[in-house]
Coordinates of C-alpha atoms and ligand atoms in Angstrom, one line a residue:
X15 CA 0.0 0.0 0.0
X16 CA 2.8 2.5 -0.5
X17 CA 1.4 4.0 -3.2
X18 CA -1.8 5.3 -0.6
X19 CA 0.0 6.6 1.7
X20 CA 1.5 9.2 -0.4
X21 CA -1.7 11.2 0.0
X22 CA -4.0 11.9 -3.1
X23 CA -3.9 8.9 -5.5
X24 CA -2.3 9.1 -8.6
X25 CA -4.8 7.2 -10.1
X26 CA -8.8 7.9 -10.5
X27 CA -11.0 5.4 -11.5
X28 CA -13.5 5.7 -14.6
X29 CA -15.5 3.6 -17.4
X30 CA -14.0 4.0 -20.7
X31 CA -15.9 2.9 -23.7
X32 CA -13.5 -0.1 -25.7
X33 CA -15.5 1.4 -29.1
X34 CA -14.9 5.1 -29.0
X35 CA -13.2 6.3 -25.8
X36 CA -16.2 8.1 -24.0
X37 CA -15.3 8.3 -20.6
X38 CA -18.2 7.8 -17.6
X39 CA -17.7 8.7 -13.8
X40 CA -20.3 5.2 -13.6
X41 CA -20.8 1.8 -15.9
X42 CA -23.4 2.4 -18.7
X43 CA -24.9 -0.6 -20.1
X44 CA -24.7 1.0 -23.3
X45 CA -22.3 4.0 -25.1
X46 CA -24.4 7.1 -25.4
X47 CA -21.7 8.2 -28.0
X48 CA -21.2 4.9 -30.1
X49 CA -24.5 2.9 -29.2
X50 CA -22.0 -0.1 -28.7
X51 CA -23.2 -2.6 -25.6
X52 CA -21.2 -3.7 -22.8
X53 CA -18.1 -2.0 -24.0
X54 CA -17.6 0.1 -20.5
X55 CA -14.4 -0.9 -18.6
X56 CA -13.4 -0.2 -15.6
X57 CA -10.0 1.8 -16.3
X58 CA -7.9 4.1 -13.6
X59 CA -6.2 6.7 -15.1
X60 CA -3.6 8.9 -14.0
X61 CA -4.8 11.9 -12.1
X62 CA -2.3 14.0 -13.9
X63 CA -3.0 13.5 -17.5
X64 CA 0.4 13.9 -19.3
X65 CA -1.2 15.0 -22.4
X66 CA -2.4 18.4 -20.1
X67 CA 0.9 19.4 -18.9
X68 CA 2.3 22.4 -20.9
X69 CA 5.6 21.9 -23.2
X70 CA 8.3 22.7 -21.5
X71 CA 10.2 24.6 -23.7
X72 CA 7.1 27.7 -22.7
X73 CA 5.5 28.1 -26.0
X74 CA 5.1 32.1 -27.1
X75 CA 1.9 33.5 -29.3
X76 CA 2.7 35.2 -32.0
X77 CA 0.4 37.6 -34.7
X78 CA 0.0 35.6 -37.7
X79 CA 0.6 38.1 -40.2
X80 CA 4.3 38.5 -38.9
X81 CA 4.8 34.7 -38.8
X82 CA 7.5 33.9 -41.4
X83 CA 5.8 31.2 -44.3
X84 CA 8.9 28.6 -43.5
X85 CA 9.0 25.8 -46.1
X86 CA 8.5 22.6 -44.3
X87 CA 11.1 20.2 -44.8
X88 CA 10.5 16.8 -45.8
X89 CA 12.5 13.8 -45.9
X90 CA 11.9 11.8 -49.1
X91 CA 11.6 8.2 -47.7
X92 CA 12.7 6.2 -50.9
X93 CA 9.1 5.4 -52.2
X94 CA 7.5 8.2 -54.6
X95 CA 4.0 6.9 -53.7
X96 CA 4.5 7.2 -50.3
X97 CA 5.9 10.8 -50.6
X98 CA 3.0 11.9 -52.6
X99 CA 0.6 10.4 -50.1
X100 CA 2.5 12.4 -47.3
X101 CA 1.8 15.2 -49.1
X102 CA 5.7 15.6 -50.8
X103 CA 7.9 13.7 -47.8
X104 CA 8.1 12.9 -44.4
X105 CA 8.1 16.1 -42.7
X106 CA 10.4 15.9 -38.8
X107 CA 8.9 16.3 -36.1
X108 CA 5.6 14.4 -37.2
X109 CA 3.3 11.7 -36.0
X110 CA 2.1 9.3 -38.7
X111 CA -0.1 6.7 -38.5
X112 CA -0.1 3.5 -40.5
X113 CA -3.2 1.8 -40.1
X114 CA -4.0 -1.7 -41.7
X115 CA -5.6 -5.5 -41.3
X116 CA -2.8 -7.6 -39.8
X117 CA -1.2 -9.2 -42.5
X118 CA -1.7 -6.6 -45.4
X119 CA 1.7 -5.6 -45.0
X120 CA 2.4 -2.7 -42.5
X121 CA 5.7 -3.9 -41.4
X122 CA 6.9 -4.8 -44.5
X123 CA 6.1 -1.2 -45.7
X124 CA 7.9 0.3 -42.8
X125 CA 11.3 -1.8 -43.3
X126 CA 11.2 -1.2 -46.3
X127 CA 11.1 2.8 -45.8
X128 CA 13.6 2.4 -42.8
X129 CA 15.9 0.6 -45.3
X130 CA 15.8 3.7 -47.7
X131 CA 16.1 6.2 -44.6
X132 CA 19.5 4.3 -43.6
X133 CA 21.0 4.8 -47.2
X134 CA 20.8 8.2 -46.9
X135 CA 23.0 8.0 -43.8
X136 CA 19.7 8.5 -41.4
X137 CA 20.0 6.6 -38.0
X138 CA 16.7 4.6 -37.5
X139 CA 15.4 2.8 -34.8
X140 CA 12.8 0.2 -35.2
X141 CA 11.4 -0.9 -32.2
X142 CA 8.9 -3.6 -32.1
X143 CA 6.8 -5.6 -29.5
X144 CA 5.1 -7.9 -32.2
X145 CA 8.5 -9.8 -33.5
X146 CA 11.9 -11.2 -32.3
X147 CA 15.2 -9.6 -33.7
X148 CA 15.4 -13.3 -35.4
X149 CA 11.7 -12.9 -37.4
X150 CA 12.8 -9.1 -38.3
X151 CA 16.3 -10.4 -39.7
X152 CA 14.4 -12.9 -41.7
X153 CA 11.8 -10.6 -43.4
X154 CA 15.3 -8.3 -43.8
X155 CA 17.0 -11.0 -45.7
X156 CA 14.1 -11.6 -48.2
X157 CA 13.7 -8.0 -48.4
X158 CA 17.3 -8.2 -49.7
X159 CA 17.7 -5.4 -46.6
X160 CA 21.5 -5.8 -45.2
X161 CA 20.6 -3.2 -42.1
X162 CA 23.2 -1.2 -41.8
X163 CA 22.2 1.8 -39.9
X164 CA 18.7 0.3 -38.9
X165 CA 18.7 -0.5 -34.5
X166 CA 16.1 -2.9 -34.1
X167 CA 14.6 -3.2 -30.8
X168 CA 12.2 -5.7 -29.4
X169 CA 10.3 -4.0 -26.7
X170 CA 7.0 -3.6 -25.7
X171 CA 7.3 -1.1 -21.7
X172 CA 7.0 2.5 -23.4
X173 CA 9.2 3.9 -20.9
X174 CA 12.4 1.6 -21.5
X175 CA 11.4 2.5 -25.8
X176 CA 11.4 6.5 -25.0
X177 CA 14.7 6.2 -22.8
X178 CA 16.6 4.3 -25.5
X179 CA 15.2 6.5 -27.9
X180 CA 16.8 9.2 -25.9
X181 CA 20.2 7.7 -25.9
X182 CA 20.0 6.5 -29.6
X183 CA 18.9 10.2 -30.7
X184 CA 17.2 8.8 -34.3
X185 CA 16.7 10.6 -37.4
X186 CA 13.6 8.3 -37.5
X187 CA 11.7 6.0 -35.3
X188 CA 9.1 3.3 -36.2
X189 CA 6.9 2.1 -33.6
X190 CA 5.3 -1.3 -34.9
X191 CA 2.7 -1.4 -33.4
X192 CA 0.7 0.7 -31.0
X193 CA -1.3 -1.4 -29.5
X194 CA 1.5 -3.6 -28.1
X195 CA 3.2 -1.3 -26.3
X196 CA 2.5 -0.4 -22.6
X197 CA 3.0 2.4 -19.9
X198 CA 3.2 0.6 -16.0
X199 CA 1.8 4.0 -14.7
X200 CA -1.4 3.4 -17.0
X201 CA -4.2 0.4 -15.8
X202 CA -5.7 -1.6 -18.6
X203 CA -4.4 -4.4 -20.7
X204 CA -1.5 -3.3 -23.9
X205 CA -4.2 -2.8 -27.1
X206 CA -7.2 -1.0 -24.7
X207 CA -8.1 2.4 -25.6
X208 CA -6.5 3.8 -22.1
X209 CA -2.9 2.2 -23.1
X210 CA -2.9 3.4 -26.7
X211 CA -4.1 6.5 -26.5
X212 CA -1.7 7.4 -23.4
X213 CA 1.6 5.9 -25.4
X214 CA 0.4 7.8 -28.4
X215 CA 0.4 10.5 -26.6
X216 CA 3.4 10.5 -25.3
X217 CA 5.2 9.3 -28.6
X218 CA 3.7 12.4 -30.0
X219 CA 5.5 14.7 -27.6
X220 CA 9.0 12.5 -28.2
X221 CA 8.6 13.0 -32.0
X222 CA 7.6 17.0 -31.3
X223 CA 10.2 17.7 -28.8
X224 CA 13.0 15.9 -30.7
X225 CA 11.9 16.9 -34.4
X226 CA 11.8 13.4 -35.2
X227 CA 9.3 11.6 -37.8
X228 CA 7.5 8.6 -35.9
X229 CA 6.0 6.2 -38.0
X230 CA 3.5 4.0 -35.7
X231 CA 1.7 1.1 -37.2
X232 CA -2.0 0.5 -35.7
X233 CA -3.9 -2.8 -35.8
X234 CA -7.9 -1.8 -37.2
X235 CA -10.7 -2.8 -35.8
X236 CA -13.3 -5.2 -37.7
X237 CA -15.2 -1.7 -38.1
X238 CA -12.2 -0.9 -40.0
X239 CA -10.8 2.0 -37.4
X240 CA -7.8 2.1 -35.2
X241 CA -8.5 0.9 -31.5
X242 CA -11.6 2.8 -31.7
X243 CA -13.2 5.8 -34.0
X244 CA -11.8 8.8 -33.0
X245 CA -9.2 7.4 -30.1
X246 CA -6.0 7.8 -32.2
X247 CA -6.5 9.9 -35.1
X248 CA -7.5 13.0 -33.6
X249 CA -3.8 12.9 -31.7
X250 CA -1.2 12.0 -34.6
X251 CA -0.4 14.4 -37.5
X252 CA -1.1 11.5 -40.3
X253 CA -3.4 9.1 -40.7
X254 CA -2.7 6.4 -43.8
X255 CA -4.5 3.3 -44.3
X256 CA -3.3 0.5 -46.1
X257 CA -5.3 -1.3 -47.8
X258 CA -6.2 -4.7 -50.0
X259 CA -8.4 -7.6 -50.8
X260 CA -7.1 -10.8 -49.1
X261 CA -5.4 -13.1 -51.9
X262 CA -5.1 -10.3 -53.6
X263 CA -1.5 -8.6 -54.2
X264 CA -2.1 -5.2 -54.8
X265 CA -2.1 -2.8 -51.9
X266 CA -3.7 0.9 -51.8
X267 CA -2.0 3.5 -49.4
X268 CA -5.0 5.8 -48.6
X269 CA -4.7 8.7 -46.4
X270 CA -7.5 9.5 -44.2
X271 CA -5.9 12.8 -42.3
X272 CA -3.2 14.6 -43.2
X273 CA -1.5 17.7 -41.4
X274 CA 0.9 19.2 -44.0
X275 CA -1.2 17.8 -47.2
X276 CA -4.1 16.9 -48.8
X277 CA -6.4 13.7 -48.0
X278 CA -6.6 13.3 -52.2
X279 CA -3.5 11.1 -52.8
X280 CA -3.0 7.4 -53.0
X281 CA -0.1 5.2 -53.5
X282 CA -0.3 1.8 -55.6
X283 CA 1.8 -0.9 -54.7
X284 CA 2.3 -4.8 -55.5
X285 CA 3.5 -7.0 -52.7
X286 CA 6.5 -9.4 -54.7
X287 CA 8.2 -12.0 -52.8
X288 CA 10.7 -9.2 -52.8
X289 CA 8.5 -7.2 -50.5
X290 CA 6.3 -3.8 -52.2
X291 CA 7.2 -2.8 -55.6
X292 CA 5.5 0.7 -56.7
X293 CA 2.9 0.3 -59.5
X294 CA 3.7 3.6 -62.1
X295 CA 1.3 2.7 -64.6
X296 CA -2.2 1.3 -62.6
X297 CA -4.7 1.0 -65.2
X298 CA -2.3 -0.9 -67.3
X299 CA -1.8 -3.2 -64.8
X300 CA -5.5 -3.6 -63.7
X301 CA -6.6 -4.3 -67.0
X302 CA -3.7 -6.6 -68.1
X303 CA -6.3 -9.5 -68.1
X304 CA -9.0 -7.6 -69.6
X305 CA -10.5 -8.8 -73.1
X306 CA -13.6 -7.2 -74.3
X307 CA -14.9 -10.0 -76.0
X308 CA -16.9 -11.7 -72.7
X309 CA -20.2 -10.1 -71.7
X310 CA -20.4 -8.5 -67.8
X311 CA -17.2 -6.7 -68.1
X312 CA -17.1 -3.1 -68.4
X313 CA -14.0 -1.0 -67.9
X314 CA -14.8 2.4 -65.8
X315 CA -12.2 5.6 -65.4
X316 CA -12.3 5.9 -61.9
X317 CA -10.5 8.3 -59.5
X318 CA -7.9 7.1 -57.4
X319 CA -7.6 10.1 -55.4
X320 CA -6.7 12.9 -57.5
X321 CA -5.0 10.2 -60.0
X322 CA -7.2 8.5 -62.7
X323 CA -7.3 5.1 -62.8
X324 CA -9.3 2.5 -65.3
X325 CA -10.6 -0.9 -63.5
X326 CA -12.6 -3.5 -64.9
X327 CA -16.0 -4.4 -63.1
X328 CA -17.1 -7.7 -63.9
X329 CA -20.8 -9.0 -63.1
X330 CA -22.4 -12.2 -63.6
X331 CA -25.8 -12.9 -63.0
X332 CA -27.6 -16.4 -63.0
X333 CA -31.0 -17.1 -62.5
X334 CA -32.5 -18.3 -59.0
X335 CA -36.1 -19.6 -58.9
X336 CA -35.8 -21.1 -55.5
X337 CA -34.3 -19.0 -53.2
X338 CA -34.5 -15.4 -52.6
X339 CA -32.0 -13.9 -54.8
X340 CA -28.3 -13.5 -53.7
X341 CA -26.6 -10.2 -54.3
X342 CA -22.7 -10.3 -53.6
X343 CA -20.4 -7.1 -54.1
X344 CA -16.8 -7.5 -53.9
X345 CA -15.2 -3.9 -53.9
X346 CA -17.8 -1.9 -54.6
X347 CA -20.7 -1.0 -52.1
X348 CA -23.1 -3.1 -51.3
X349 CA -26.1 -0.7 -50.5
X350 CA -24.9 1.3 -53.7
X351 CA -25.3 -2.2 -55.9
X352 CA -28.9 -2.9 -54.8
X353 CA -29.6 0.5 -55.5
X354 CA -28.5 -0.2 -59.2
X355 CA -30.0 -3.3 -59.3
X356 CA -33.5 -1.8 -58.0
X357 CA -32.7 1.2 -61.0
X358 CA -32.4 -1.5 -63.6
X359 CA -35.4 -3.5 -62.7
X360 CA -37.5 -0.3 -62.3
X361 CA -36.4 1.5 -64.8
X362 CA -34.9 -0.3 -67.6
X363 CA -37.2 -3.2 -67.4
X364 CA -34.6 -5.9 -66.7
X365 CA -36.3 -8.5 -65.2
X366 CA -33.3 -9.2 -62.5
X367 CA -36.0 -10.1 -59.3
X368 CA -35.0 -13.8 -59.8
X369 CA -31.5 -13.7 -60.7
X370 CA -28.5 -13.9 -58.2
X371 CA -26.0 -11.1 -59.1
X372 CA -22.0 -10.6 -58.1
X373 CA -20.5 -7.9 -59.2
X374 CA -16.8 -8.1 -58.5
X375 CA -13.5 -5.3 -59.0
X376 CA -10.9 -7.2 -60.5
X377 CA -7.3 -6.8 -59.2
X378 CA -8.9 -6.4 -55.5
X379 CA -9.4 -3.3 -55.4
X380 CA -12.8 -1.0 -53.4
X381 CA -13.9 2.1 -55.6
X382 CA -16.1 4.0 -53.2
X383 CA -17.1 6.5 -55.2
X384 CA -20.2 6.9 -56.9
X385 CA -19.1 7.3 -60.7
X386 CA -18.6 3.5 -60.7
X387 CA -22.4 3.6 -60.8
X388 CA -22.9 3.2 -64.6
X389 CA -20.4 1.0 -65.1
X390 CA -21.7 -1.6 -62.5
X391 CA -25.6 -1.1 -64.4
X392 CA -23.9 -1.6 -67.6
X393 CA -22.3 -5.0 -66.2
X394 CA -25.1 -6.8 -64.6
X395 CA -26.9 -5.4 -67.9
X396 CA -24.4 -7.1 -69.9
X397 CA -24.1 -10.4 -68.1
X398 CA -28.1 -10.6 -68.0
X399 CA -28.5 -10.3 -71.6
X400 CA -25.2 -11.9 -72.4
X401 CA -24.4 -9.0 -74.9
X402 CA -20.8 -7.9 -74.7
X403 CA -20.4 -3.7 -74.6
X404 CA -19.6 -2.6 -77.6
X405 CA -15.9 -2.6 -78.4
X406 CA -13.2 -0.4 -77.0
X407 CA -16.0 1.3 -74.1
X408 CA -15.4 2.9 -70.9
X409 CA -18.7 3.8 -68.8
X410 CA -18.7 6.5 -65.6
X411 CA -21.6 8.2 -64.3
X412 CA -23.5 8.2 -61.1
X413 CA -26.9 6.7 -61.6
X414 CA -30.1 8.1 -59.4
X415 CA -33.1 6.6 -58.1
X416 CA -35.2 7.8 -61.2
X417 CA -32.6 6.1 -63.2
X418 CA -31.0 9.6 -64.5
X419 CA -27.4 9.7 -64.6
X420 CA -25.6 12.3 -62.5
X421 CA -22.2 13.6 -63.6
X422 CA -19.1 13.2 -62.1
X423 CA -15.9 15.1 -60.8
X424 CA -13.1 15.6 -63.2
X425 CA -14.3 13.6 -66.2
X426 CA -11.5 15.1 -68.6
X427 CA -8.6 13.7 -66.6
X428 CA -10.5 10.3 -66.8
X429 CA -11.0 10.4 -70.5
X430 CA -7.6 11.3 -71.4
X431 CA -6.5 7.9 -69.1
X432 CA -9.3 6.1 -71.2
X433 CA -7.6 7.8 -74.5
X434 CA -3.9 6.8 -73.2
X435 CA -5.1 3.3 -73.1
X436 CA -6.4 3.2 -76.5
X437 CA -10.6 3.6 -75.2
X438 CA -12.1 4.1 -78.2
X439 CA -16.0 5.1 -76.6
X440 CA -17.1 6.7 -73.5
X441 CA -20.3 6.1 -72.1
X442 CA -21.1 9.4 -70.3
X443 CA -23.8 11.7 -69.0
X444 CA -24.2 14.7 -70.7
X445 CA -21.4 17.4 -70.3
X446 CA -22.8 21.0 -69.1
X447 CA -20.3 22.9 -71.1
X448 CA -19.5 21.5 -74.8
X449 CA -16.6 24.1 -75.4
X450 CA -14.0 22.9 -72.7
X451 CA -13.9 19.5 -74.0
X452 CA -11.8 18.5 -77.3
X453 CA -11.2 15.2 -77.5
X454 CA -10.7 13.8 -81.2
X455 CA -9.9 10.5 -80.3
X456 CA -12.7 8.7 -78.4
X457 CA -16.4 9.2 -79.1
X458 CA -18.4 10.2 -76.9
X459 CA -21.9 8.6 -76.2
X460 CA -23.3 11.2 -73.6
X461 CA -26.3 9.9 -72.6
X462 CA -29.0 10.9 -70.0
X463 CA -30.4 7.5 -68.5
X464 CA -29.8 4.3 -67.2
X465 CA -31.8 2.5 -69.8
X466 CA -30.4 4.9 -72.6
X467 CA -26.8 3.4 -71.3
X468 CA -28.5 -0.3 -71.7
X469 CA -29.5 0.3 -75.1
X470 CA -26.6 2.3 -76.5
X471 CA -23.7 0.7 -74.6
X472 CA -24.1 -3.0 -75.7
X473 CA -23.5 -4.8 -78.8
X474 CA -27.4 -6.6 -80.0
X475 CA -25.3 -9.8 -81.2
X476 CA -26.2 -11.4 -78.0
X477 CA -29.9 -10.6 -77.6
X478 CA -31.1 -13.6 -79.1
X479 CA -29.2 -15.6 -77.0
X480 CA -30.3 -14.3 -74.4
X481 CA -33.9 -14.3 -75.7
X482 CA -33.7 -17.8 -76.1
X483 CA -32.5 -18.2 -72.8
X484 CA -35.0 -16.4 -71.4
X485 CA -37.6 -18.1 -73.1
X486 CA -35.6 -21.6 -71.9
X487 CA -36.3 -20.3 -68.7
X488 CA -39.8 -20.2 -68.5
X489 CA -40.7 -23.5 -70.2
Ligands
LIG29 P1 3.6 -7.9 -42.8 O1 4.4 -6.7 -43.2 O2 4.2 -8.7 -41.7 O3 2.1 -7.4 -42.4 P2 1.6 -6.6 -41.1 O4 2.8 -6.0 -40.5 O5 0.6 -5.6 -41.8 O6 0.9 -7.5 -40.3 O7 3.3 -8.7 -44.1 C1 2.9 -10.0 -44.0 C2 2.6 -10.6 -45.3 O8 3.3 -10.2 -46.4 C3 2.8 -12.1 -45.1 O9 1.6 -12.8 -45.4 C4 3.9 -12.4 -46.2 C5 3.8 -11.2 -47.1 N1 5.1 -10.9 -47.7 C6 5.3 -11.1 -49.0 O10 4.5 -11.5 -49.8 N2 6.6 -10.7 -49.5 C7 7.6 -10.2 -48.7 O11 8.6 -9.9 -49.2 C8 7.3 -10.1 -47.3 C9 8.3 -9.5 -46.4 C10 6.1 -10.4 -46.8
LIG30 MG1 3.5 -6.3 -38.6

């Protein structure tokens, strides 16, 4: 009991929501904030929340007009994808978050960067409570990574990291991951929302004090956040995501919050036995096994952040008398492709009630954005009347409940990616202004409907196959 009699505790003792973070003087049954049930803990926390005490180096206001526009540095960390994603390097001094399904590739990544760092004569500690200096050398050999000027250490207690990281003074530090490490001066298990957000906290004023770049790898959630909504993010400076289909080898680097850039920038990458390899040319590589002679595939120009990029959505739809149909989406939104599907039946007169439909990305990648729209319609349309789209088509558009097509962000960057990959149609909705657009060498079919989009955008060669299948079907 010698911690009691030093007077006032050190310690209080509240609920904290495992979901979000909400704190609660009592246990609720259920989280006002993120509706989850029984996800109160009993945590204690320090009385004296480090994150409140002021910096020590007495921080002065100053007028904004007079403040001198400095140009941040960055640190280019070997990989052009990744620098673009940071918004044009690592900048010192940040916090950045790499958050990811175990697996997908995180430490990989984050050797791979630490191996780039040490070329240019950068001292970089990698400090990790996941693996043994023996699994790290391993991945480091198949990496071809000989690790000169990398200090790997295996350790998990917070303090003992931030006191070698004192003595090793790094020109970068990797954390891998968060939700391993622990402080002995904060209750709850390594992983709970107290420990993580307390570490990060303190990693955060490391990085600040020291003008170091912190790279710290987080485990997500099956929601798909990190320990939490809203636990993490809020305190680092960068928030990336990466992302990819299991069995799938491609990998997206997404950022979700970024300090000292914009949220619009993705990175493409290919996991090799030989670790990540940077994809330069995406669409070609995402359409490598396309051929436009099978019915259900359309090609659509979609935006990969600010970066165009063309992906083939396949459909296939088979009919289903006995069940209640199955719908499947792999890579594209689920309550978007009943939406479609309910758009085609209603409005183009496709009768899909009894068919089971997948619609599928190829290459494992998730488009989230709407313009993918028309080209999943024009798919299932496709499939169902087994009539390939005409030759050499892309389709984008966003399709509305009264089956009129909506038009999308920055169609002429997505044209000239269709044009640079030798697109000979696009399959549009109609452009507001005619002038701005000149392109000779793709026609384009602007159009203002779903069912408009059926009957223009498909070749008729298979219609009386599919008649006859039809007509197969109801005997
Ligand atoms: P890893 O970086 O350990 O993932 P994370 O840190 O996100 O959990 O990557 C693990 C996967 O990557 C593993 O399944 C093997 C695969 N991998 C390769 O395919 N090639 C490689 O060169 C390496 C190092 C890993
Ligand atoms: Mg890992």
């Amino acid at each position: 009991m010698k911690s009691n009699s030093q007077g006032k505790s050190r310690f209080k003792t509240v609920f904290v929501c495992q979901q979000c973070g909400k704190e609660s003087p009592k246990w609720l049954g259920r989280c006002p904030d993120c509706q989850a049930w029984n996800s109160f803990v009993e945590t204690k926390v320090s009385s004296f929340p480090v994150s409140s005490r002021p910096y020590p180096n007495g921080t002065k206001a100053e007028e904004l007009s007079r403040v001198q526009k400095g140009n941040l540095p960055r640190f280019n960390v070997g990989f052009a994808e990744v620098n673009r994603v940071l918004g044009g390097g690592l900048v010192p001094g940040s916090l950045v978050l790499v958050g990811g399904e175990p697996g997908i590739g995180k430490s990989t990544l984050l050797l791979q960067i630490s191996a780039m760092m040490a070329r240019s004569n950068r001292i970089v500690a990698y400090i990790s409570g996941e693996e043994s200096i023996s699994q790290v050398k391993l991945r480091s050999e198949r990496l071809g990574i000989g690790g000169k000027g990398i200090y790997f250490l295996p350790e998990a207690d917070l303090a003992a990291v931030l006191e070698y990281l004192r003595g090793l003074s790094p020109g970068l530090a990797i954390i891998d991951s968060i939700q391993t490490m622990y402080l002995e001066d904060v209750a709850g298990m390594p992983g709970s929302i107290s420990q993580v957000r307390e570490c990060t906290w303190r990693l955060e004023r490391w990085a600040k004090q020291n003008n170091v770049p912190l790279l710290i790898t987080g485990h997500v959630t099956k929601e798909g956040a990190i320990a939490g909504p809203g636990t993490l993010e809020h305190i680092v400076d960068v928030v990336l995501y990466f992302e990819g289909e299991q069995f799938s080898n491609y990998r997206v680097l997404r950022s979700a919050k970024n300090r000292f850039g914009s949220t619009n920038e993705v990175g493409i990458f290919q996991m090799s036995d030989r670790g990540l390899i940077e994809v330069d040319n995406p669409s070609q590589v995402f359409l490598s096994a396309y051929r436009d002679e099978t019915s259900g595939s359309v090609v659509v120009p979609t935006l990969e952040g600010n970066r165009p990029l063309l992906v083939e959505i396949q459909a296939l739809t088979t009919s289903n008398s006995f069940t209640p149909p199955r719908r499947v989406a792999n890579g594209v939104d689920f309550s978007r492709l009943l939406l479609i599907i309910a758009v085609l039946i209603k409005r183009a007169g496709l009768k899909l009630f009894n068919q089971d439909i997948i619609v599928n990305v190829t290459g494992g990648l998730r488009i989230n954005e709407p313009a993918v729209d028309l080209g999943i319609a024009l798919a299932i349309a496709s499939s169902f009347r087994d009539a390939k789209p005409i030759s050499g088509l892309v389709a984008v558009g966003e399709v509305g409940l009264n089956g009129e097509l909506r038009g999308v962000s920055q169609v002429e960057r997505r044209i000239a990616e269709a044009i640079r990959l030798g697109f000979k149609s696009c399959l549009m909705p109609r452009l507001k202004s005619r002038s701005s657009f000149d392109f000779t060498d793709i026609r384009l079919l602007q159009i203002g409907s779903v069912s408009e989009a059926v009957r223009l955008g498909l070749t008729r060669e298979g219609k009386k196959e599919s008649a006859r299948a039809e007509t197969t079907e109801q005997e």
